[in-house]
Structure formats: C-alpha cells, structure tokens
PDB file of C-alpha atoms in Angstrom:
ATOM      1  CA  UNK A  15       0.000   0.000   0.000  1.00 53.00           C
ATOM      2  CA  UNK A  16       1.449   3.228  -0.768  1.00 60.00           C
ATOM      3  CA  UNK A  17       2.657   5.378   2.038  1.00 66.00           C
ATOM      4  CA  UNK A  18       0.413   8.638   0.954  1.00 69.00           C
ATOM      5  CA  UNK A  19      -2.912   6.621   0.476  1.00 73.00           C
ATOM      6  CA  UNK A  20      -1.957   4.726   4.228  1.00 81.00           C
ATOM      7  CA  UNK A  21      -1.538   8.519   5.418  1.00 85.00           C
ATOM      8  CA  UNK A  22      -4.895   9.949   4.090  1.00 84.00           C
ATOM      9  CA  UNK A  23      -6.829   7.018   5.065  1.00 87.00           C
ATOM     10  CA  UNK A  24      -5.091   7.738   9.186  1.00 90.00           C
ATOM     11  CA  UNK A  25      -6.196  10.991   8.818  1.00 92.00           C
ATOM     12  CA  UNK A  26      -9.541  10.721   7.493  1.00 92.00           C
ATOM     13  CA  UNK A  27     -10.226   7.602   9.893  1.00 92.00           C
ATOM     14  CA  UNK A  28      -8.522   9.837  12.744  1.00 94.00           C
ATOM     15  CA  UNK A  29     -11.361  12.530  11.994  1.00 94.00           C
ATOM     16  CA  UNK A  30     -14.109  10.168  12.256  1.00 95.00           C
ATOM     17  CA  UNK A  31     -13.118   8.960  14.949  1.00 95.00           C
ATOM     18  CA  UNK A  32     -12.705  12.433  16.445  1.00 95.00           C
ATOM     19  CA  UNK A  33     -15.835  13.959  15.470  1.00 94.00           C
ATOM     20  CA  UNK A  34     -17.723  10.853  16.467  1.00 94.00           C
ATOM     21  CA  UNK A  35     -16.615  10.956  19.833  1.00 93.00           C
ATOM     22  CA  UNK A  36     -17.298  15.067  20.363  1.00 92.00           C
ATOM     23  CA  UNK A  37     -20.951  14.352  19.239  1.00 90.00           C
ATOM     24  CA  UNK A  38     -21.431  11.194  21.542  1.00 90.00           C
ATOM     25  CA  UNK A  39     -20.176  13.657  24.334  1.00 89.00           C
ATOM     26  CA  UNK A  40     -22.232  16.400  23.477  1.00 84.00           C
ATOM     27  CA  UNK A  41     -25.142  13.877  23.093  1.00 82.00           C
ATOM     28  CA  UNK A  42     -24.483  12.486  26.693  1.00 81.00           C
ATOM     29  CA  UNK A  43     -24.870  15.929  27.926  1.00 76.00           C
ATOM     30  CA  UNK A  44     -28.023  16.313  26.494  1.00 64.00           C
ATOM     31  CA  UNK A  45     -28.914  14.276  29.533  1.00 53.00           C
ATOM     32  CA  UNK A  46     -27.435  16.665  32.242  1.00 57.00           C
ATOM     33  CA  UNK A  47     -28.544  19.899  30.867  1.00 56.00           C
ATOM     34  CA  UNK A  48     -31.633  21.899  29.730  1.00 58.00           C
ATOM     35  CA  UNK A  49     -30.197  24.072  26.621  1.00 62.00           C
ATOM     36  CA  UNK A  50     -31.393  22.160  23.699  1.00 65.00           C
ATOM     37  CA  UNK A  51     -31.069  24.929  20.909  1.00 72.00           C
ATOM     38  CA  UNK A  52     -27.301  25.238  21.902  1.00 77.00           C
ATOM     39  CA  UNK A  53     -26.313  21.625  21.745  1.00 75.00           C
ATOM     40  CA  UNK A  54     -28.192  21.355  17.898  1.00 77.00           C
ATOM     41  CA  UNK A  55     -25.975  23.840  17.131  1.00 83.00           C
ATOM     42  CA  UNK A  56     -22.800  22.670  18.642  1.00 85.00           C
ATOM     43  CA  UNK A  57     -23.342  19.281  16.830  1.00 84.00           C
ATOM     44  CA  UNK A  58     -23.635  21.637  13.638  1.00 86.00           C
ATOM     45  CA  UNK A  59     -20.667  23.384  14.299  1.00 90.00           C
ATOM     46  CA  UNK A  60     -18.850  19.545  14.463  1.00 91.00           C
ATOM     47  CA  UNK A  61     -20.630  18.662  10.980  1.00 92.00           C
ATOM     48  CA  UNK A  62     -19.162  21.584   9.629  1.00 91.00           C
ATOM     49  CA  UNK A  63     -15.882  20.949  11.064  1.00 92.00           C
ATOM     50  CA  UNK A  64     -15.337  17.131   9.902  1.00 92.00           C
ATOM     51  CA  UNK A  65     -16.607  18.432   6.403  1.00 91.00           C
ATOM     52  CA  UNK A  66     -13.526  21.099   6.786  1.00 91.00           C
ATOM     53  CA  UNK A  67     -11.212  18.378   8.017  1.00 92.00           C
ATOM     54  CA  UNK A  68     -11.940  15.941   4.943  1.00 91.00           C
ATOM     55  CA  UNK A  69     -11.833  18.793   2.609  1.00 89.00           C
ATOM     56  CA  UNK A  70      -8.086  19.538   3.774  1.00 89.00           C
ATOM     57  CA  UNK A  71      -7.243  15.408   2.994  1.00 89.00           C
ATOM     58  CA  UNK A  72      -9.358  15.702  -0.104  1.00 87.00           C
ATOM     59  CA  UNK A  73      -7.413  18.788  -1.395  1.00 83.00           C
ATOM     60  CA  UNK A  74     -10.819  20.384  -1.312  1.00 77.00           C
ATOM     61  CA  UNK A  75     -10.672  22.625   1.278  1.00 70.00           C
ATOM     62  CA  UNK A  76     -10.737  26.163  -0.790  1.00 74.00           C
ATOM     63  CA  UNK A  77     -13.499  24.585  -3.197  1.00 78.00           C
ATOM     64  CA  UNK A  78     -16.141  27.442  -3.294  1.00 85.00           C
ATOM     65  CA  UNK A  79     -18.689  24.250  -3.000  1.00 86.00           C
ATOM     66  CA  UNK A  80     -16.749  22.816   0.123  1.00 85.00           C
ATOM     67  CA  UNK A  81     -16.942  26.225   2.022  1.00 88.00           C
ATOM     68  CA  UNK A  82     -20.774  26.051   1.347  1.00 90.00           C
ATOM     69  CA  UNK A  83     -21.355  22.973   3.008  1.00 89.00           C
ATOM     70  CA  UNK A  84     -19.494  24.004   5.937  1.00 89.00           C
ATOM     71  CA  UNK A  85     -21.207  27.333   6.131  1.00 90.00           C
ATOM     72  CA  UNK A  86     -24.017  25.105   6.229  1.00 90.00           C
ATOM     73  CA  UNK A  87     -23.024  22.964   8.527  1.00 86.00           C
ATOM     74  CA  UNK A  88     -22.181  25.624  10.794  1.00 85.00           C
ATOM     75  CA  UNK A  89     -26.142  27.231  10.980  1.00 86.00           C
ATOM     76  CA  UNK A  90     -27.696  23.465  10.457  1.00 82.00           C
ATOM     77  CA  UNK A  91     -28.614  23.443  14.155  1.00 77.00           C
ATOM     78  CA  UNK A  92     -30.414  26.851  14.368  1.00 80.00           C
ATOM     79  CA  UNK A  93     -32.161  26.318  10.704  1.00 80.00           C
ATOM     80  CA  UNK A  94     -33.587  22.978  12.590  1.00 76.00           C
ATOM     81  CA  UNK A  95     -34.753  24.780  15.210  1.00 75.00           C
ATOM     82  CA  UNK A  96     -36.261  27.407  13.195  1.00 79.00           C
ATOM     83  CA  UNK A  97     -38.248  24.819  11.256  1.00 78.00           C
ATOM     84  CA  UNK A  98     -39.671  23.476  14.073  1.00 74.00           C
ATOM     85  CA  UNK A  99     -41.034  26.575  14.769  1.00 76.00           C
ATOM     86  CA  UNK A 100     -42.524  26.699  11.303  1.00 78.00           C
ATOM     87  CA  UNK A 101     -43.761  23.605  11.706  1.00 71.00           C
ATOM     88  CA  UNK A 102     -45.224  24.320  15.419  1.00 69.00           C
ATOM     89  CA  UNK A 103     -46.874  27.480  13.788  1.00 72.00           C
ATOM     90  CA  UNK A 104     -48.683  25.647  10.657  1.00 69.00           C
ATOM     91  CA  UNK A 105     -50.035  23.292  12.911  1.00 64.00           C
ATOM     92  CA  UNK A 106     -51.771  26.039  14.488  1.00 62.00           C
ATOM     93  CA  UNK A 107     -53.035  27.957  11.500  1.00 65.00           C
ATOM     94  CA  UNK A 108     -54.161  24.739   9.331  1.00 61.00           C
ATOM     95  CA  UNK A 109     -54.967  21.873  11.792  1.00 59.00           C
ATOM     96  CA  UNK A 110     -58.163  23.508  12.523  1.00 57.00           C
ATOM     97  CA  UNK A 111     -59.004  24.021   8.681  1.00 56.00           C
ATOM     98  CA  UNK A 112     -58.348  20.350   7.768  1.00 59.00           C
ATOM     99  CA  UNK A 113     -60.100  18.215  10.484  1.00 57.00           C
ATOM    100  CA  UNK A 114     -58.785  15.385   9.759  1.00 58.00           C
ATOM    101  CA  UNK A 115     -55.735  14.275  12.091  1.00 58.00           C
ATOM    102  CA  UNK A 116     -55.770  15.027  15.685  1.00 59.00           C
ATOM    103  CA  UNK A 117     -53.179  17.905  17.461  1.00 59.00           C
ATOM    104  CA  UNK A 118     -50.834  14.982  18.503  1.00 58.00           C
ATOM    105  CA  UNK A 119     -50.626  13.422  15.512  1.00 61.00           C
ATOM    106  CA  UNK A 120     -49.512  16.501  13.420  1.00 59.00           C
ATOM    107  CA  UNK A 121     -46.811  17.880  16.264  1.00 61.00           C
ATOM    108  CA  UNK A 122     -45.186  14.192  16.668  1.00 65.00           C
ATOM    109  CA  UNK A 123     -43.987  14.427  12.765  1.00 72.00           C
ATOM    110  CA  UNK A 124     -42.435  18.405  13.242  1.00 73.00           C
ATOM    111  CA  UNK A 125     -39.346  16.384  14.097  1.00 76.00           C
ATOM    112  CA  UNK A 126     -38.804  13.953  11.771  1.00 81.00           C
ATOM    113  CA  UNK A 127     -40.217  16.734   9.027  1.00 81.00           C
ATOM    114  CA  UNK A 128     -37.331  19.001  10.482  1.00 81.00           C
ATOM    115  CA  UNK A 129     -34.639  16.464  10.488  1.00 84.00           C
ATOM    116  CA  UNK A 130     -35.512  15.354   6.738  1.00 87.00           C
ATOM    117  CA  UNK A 131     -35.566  18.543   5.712  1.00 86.00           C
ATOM    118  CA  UNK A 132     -32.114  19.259   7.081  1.00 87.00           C
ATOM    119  CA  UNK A 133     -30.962  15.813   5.833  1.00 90.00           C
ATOM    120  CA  UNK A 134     -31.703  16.492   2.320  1.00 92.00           C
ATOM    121  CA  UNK A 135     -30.307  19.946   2.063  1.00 91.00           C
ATOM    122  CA  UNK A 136     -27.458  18.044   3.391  1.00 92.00           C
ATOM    123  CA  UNK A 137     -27.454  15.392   1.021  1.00 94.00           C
ATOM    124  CA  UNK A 138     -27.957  17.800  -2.105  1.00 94.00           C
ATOM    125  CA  UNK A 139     -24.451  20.086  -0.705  1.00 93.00           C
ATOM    126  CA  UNK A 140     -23.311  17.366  -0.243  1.00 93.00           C
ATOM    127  CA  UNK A 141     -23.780  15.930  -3.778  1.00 93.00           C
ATOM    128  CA  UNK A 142     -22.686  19.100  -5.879  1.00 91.00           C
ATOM    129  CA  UNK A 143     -19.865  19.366  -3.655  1.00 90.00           C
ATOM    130  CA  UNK A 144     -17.889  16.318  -3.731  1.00 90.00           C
ATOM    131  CA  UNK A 145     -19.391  15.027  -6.718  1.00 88.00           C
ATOM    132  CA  UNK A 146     -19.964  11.438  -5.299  1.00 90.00           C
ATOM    133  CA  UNK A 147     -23.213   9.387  -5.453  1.00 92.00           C
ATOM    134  CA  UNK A 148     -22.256   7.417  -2.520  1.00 92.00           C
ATOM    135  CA  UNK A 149     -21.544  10.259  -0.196  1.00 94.00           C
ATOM    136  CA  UNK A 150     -25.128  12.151  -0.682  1.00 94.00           C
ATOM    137  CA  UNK A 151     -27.113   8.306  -0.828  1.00 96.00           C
ATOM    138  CA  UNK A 152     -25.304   7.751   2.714  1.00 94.00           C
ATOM    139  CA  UNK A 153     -26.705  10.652   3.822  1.00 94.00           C
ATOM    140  CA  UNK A 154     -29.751  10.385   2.423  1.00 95.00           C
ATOM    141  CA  UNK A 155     -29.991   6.549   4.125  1.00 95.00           C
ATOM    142  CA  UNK A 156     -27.750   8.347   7.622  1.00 94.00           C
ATOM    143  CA  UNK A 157     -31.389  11.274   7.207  1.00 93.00           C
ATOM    144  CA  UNK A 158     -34.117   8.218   6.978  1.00 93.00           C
ATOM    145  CA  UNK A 159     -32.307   6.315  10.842  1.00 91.00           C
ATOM    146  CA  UNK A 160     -32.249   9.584  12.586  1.00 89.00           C
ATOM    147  CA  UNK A 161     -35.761  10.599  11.599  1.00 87.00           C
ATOM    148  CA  UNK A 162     -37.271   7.695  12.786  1.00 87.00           C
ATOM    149  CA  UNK A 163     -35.475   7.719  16.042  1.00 83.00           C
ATOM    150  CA  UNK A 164     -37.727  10.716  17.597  1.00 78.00           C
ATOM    151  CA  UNK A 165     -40.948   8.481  16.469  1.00 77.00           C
ATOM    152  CA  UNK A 166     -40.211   5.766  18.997  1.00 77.00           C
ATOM    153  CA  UNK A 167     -38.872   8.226  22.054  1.00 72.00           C
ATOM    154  CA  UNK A 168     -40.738  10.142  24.441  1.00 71.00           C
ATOM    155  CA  UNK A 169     -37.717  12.262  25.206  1.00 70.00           C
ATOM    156  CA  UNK A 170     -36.979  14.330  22.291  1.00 68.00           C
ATOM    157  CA  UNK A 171     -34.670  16.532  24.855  1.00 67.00           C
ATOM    158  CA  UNK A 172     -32.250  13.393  24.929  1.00 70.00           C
ATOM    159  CA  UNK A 173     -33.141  11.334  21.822  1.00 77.00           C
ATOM    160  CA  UNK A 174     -32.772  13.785  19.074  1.00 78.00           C
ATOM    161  CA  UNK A 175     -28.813  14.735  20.052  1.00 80.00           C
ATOM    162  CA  UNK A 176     -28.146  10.949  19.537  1.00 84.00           C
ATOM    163  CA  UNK A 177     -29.875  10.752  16.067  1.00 85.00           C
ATOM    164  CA  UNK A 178     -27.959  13.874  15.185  1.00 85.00           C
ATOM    165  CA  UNK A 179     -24.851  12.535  16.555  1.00 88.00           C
ATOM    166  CA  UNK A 180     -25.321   9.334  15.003  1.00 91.00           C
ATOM    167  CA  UNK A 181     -26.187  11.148  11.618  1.00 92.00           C
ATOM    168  CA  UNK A 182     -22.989  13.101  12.181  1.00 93.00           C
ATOM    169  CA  UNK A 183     -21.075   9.530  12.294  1.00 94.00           C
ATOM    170  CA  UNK A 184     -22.635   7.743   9.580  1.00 95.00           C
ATOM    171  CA  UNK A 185     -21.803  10.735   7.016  1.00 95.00           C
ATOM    172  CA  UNK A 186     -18.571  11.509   8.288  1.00 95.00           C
ATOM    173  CA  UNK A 187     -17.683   8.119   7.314  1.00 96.00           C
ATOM    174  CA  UNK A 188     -18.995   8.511   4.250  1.00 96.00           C
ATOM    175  CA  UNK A 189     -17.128  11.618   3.457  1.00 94.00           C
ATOM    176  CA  UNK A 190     -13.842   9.765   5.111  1.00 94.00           C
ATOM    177  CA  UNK A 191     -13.797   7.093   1.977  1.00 93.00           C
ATOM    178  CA  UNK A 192     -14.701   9.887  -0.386  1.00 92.00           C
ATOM    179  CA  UNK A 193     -11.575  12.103   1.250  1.00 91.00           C
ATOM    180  CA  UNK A 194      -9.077   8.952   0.831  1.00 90.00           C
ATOM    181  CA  UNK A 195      -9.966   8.452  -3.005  1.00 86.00           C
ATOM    182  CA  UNK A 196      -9.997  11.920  -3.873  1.00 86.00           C
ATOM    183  CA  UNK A 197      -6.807  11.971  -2.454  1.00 83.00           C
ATOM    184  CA  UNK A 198      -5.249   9.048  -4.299  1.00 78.00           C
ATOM    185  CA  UNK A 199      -7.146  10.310  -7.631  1.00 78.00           C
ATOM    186  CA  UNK A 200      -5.283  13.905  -6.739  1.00 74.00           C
ATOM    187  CA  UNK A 201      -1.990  11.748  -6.500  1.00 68.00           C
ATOM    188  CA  UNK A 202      -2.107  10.511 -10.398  1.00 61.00           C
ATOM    189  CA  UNK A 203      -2.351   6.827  -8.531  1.00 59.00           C
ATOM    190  CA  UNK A 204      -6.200   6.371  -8.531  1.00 62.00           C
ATOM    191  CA  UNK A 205      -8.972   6.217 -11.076  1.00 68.00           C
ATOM    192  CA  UNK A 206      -9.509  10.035 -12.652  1.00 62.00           C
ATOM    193  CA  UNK A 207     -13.587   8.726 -12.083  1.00 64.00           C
ATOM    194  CA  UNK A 208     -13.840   7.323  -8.688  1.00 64.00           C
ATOM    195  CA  UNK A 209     -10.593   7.612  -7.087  1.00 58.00           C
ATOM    196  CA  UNK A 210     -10.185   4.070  -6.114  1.00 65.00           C
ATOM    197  CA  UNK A 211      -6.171   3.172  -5.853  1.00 62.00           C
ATOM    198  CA  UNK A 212      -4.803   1.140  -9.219  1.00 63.00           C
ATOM    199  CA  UNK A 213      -1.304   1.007  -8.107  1.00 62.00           C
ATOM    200  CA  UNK A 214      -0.172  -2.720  -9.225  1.00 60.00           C
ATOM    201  CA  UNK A 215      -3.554  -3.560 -11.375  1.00 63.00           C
ATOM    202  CA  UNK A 216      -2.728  -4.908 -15.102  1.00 64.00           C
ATOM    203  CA  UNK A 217      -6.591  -4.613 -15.734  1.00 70.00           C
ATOM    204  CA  UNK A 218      -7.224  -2.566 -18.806  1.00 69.00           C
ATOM    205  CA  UNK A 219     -10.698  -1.055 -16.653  1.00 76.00           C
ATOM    206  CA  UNK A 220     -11.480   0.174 -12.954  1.00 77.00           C
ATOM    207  CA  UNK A 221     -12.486  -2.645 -10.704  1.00 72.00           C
ATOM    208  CA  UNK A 222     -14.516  -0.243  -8.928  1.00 71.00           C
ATOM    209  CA  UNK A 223     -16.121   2.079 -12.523  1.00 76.00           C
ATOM    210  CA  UNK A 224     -14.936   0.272 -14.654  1.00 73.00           C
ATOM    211  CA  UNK A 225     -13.602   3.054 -16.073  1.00 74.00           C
ATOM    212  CA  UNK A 226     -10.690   2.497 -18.806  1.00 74.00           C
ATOM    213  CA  UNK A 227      -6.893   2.822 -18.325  1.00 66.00           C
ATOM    214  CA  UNK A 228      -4.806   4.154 -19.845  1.00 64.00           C
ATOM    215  CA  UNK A 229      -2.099   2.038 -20.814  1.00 60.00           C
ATOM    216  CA  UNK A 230       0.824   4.008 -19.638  1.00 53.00           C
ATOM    217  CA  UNK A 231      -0.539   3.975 -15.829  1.00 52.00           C
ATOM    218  CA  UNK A 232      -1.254  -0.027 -15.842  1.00 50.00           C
ATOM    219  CA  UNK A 233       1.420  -2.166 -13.888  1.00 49.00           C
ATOM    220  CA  UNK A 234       3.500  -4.516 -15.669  1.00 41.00           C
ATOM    221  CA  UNK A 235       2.376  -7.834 -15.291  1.00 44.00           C
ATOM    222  CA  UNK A 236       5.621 -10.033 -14.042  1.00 41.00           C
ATOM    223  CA  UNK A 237       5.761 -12.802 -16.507  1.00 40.00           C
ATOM    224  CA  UNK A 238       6.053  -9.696 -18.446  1.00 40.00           C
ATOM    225  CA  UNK A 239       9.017  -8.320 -17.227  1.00 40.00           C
ATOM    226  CA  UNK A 240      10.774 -11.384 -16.635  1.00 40.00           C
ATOM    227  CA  UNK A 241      10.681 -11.956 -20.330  1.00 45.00           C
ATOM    228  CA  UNK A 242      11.721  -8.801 -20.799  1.00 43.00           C
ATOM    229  CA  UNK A 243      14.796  -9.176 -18.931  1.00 45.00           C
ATOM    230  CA  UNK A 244      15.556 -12.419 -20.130  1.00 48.00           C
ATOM    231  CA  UNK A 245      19.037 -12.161 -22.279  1.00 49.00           C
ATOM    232  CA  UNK A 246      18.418 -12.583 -26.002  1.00 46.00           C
TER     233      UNK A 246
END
C-alpha cells in the first residue's frame, strides 16, 4: 500500500473517529442539561468541522462548493430549530381548517419533518460538492435512521442529540472514503472517475467504474518483465 494513500486514510479515519466521539459527548450531555437549541448547534458546528477536516485530505478545502457545506453545517442546528417553529406554527393555522388528524398526531412528525428537511439539504451540498453518489445516498440513508429515532422516544430533549450525533457519524464516514480516493485520484495513482487506488492492477478497466486505463498507468504484469529481462 502506498505510504500517501496509508496517510490519508489515518487521517480521514482519525477525523471520524474524532468527530464521532465530540458528538457522543455532546449527546451524553443532552442528559445533564436543559439548553437544547445550543447543543443542535454545537453538533452543527462539528458537521461543519469534519466536512472542513476531509476537505483539507481531499485537497478540497478552498473549493467554493466545500466552504458552502461548511457554512451550512455551521447554521444546520439553528435552521432545525427554526423549522420546528414553522412547523409548530402551521399546525396552528391549518390543523383547525383540515379536520382530519388530531393535534398529537400533526406535532409528533415536526421532528422527523425538520430532520428530513435538514438531511436532504445536506445530502444535495453534499452531492454538488464532492461530486460522489455514494456520499449524498449515505446521507440520504444516515437522514431516513435519525428521523425515525424521535418516532419511537418520548424524550426528544435526549433522543434527538443521539440521532444527530449518530447522523454526524454515519456521514462523516462517508465523506472519510470519499476524502481517501480523492486523495489518491489527486496523486495521479487512482482512477480520474472514482478515485479508487490502481497502483499494481494490469486490468485494462477500474475494478470499482470500470472506467478504462490508460495504458501508460497499468502495472506490468511479471511474466512480463521477466521476459523482458531475459538475455536474447
């Protein structure tokens, strides 16, 4: 394995493993203390920062696209908290119009409407800026646990930092593997389409894309270049 693609993929992993931990604090904490709004934003503020972090190990991190994620990121926790406002505020000007679900019903969805509303924002920055399927479907899939978390809980107060904070994980890991193959495609060692590593492959396509190869960056197979070297 090559040393720079063993280095990105400590670094990346070393992020994850960082900002997973800060959220699972903060998340415990949710427990011991009444200031809900400030902890949604606090988990933001690490969303934002892991996105910052794998931009850096990407080579991303000036990327006009990059810097928009983390400025969203960084307000994610106060635009949730707005929409539940919203929310709380259209259930009182159009329940009584409709008739048709009861007061209870309506309020217990303004969380999961607020978290998959945040999730797919998420997901579409995501998308335009890293340019990888897999990274905005893993949020998309990280959006559909953690809205369905406040639907069996009680406790929003304590559930709903640690379906954020395992949203926060579950992406970050995402963006980890895209981070790593960007930064073997940026090396000239990886696949120009998906960034997976082709040092040492003799196949003429991507194993991953199956995108071709140029011939000039495929290994030499070693029956090859014994032959070669055999004396004449």
């Amino acid at each position: 394995m090559p040393t720079n693609l063993r280095r990105s993929q400590a670094r990346a992993w070393t992020v994850w493993t960082f900002a997973t931990g800060l959220a699972a604090c903060l998340a415990l904490l949710g427990f011991q203390r009444d200031s809900f709004e400030e902890e949604m934003i606090e988990l933001g503020l690490i969303f934002a920062g892991s996105v910052l972090s794998m931009g850096v190990i990407a080579g991303r991190s000036r990327d006009a696209r990059t810097l928009l994620v983390i400025a969203w990121g960084g307000t994610m926790g106060m635009w949730c908290i707005r929409w539940l406002e919203l929310w709380a505020m259209s259930v009182d000007r159009f329940l009584p119009m409709t008739g048709l679900f009861t007061r209870g019903m309506v309020e217990s969805l303004g969380v999961p409407a607020a978290i998959a509303a945040a999730g797919a924002v998420s997901a579409a920055l995501l998308l335009l800026a890293t340019r990888s399927g897999r990274v905005a479907w893993g949020c998309l899939v990280a959006t559909l646990i953690a809205s369905a978390v406040p639907m069996f809980s009680d406790d929003l107060a304590s559930s709903l930092p640690w379906a954020a904070a395992g949203w926060i994980s579950l992406v970050t890991a995402w963006l980890a593997v895209w981070a790593v193959d960007e930064s073997v495609r940026r090396s000239g060692a990886g696949c120009r389409s998906c960034g997976t590593d082709l040092t040492g492959l003799t196949s003429p396509v991507c194993p991953r894309c199956a995108t071709p190869i140029p011939s000039s960056r495929r290994a030499v197979p070693a029956m090859a270049t014994a032959r070669e070297r055999r004396p004449i």
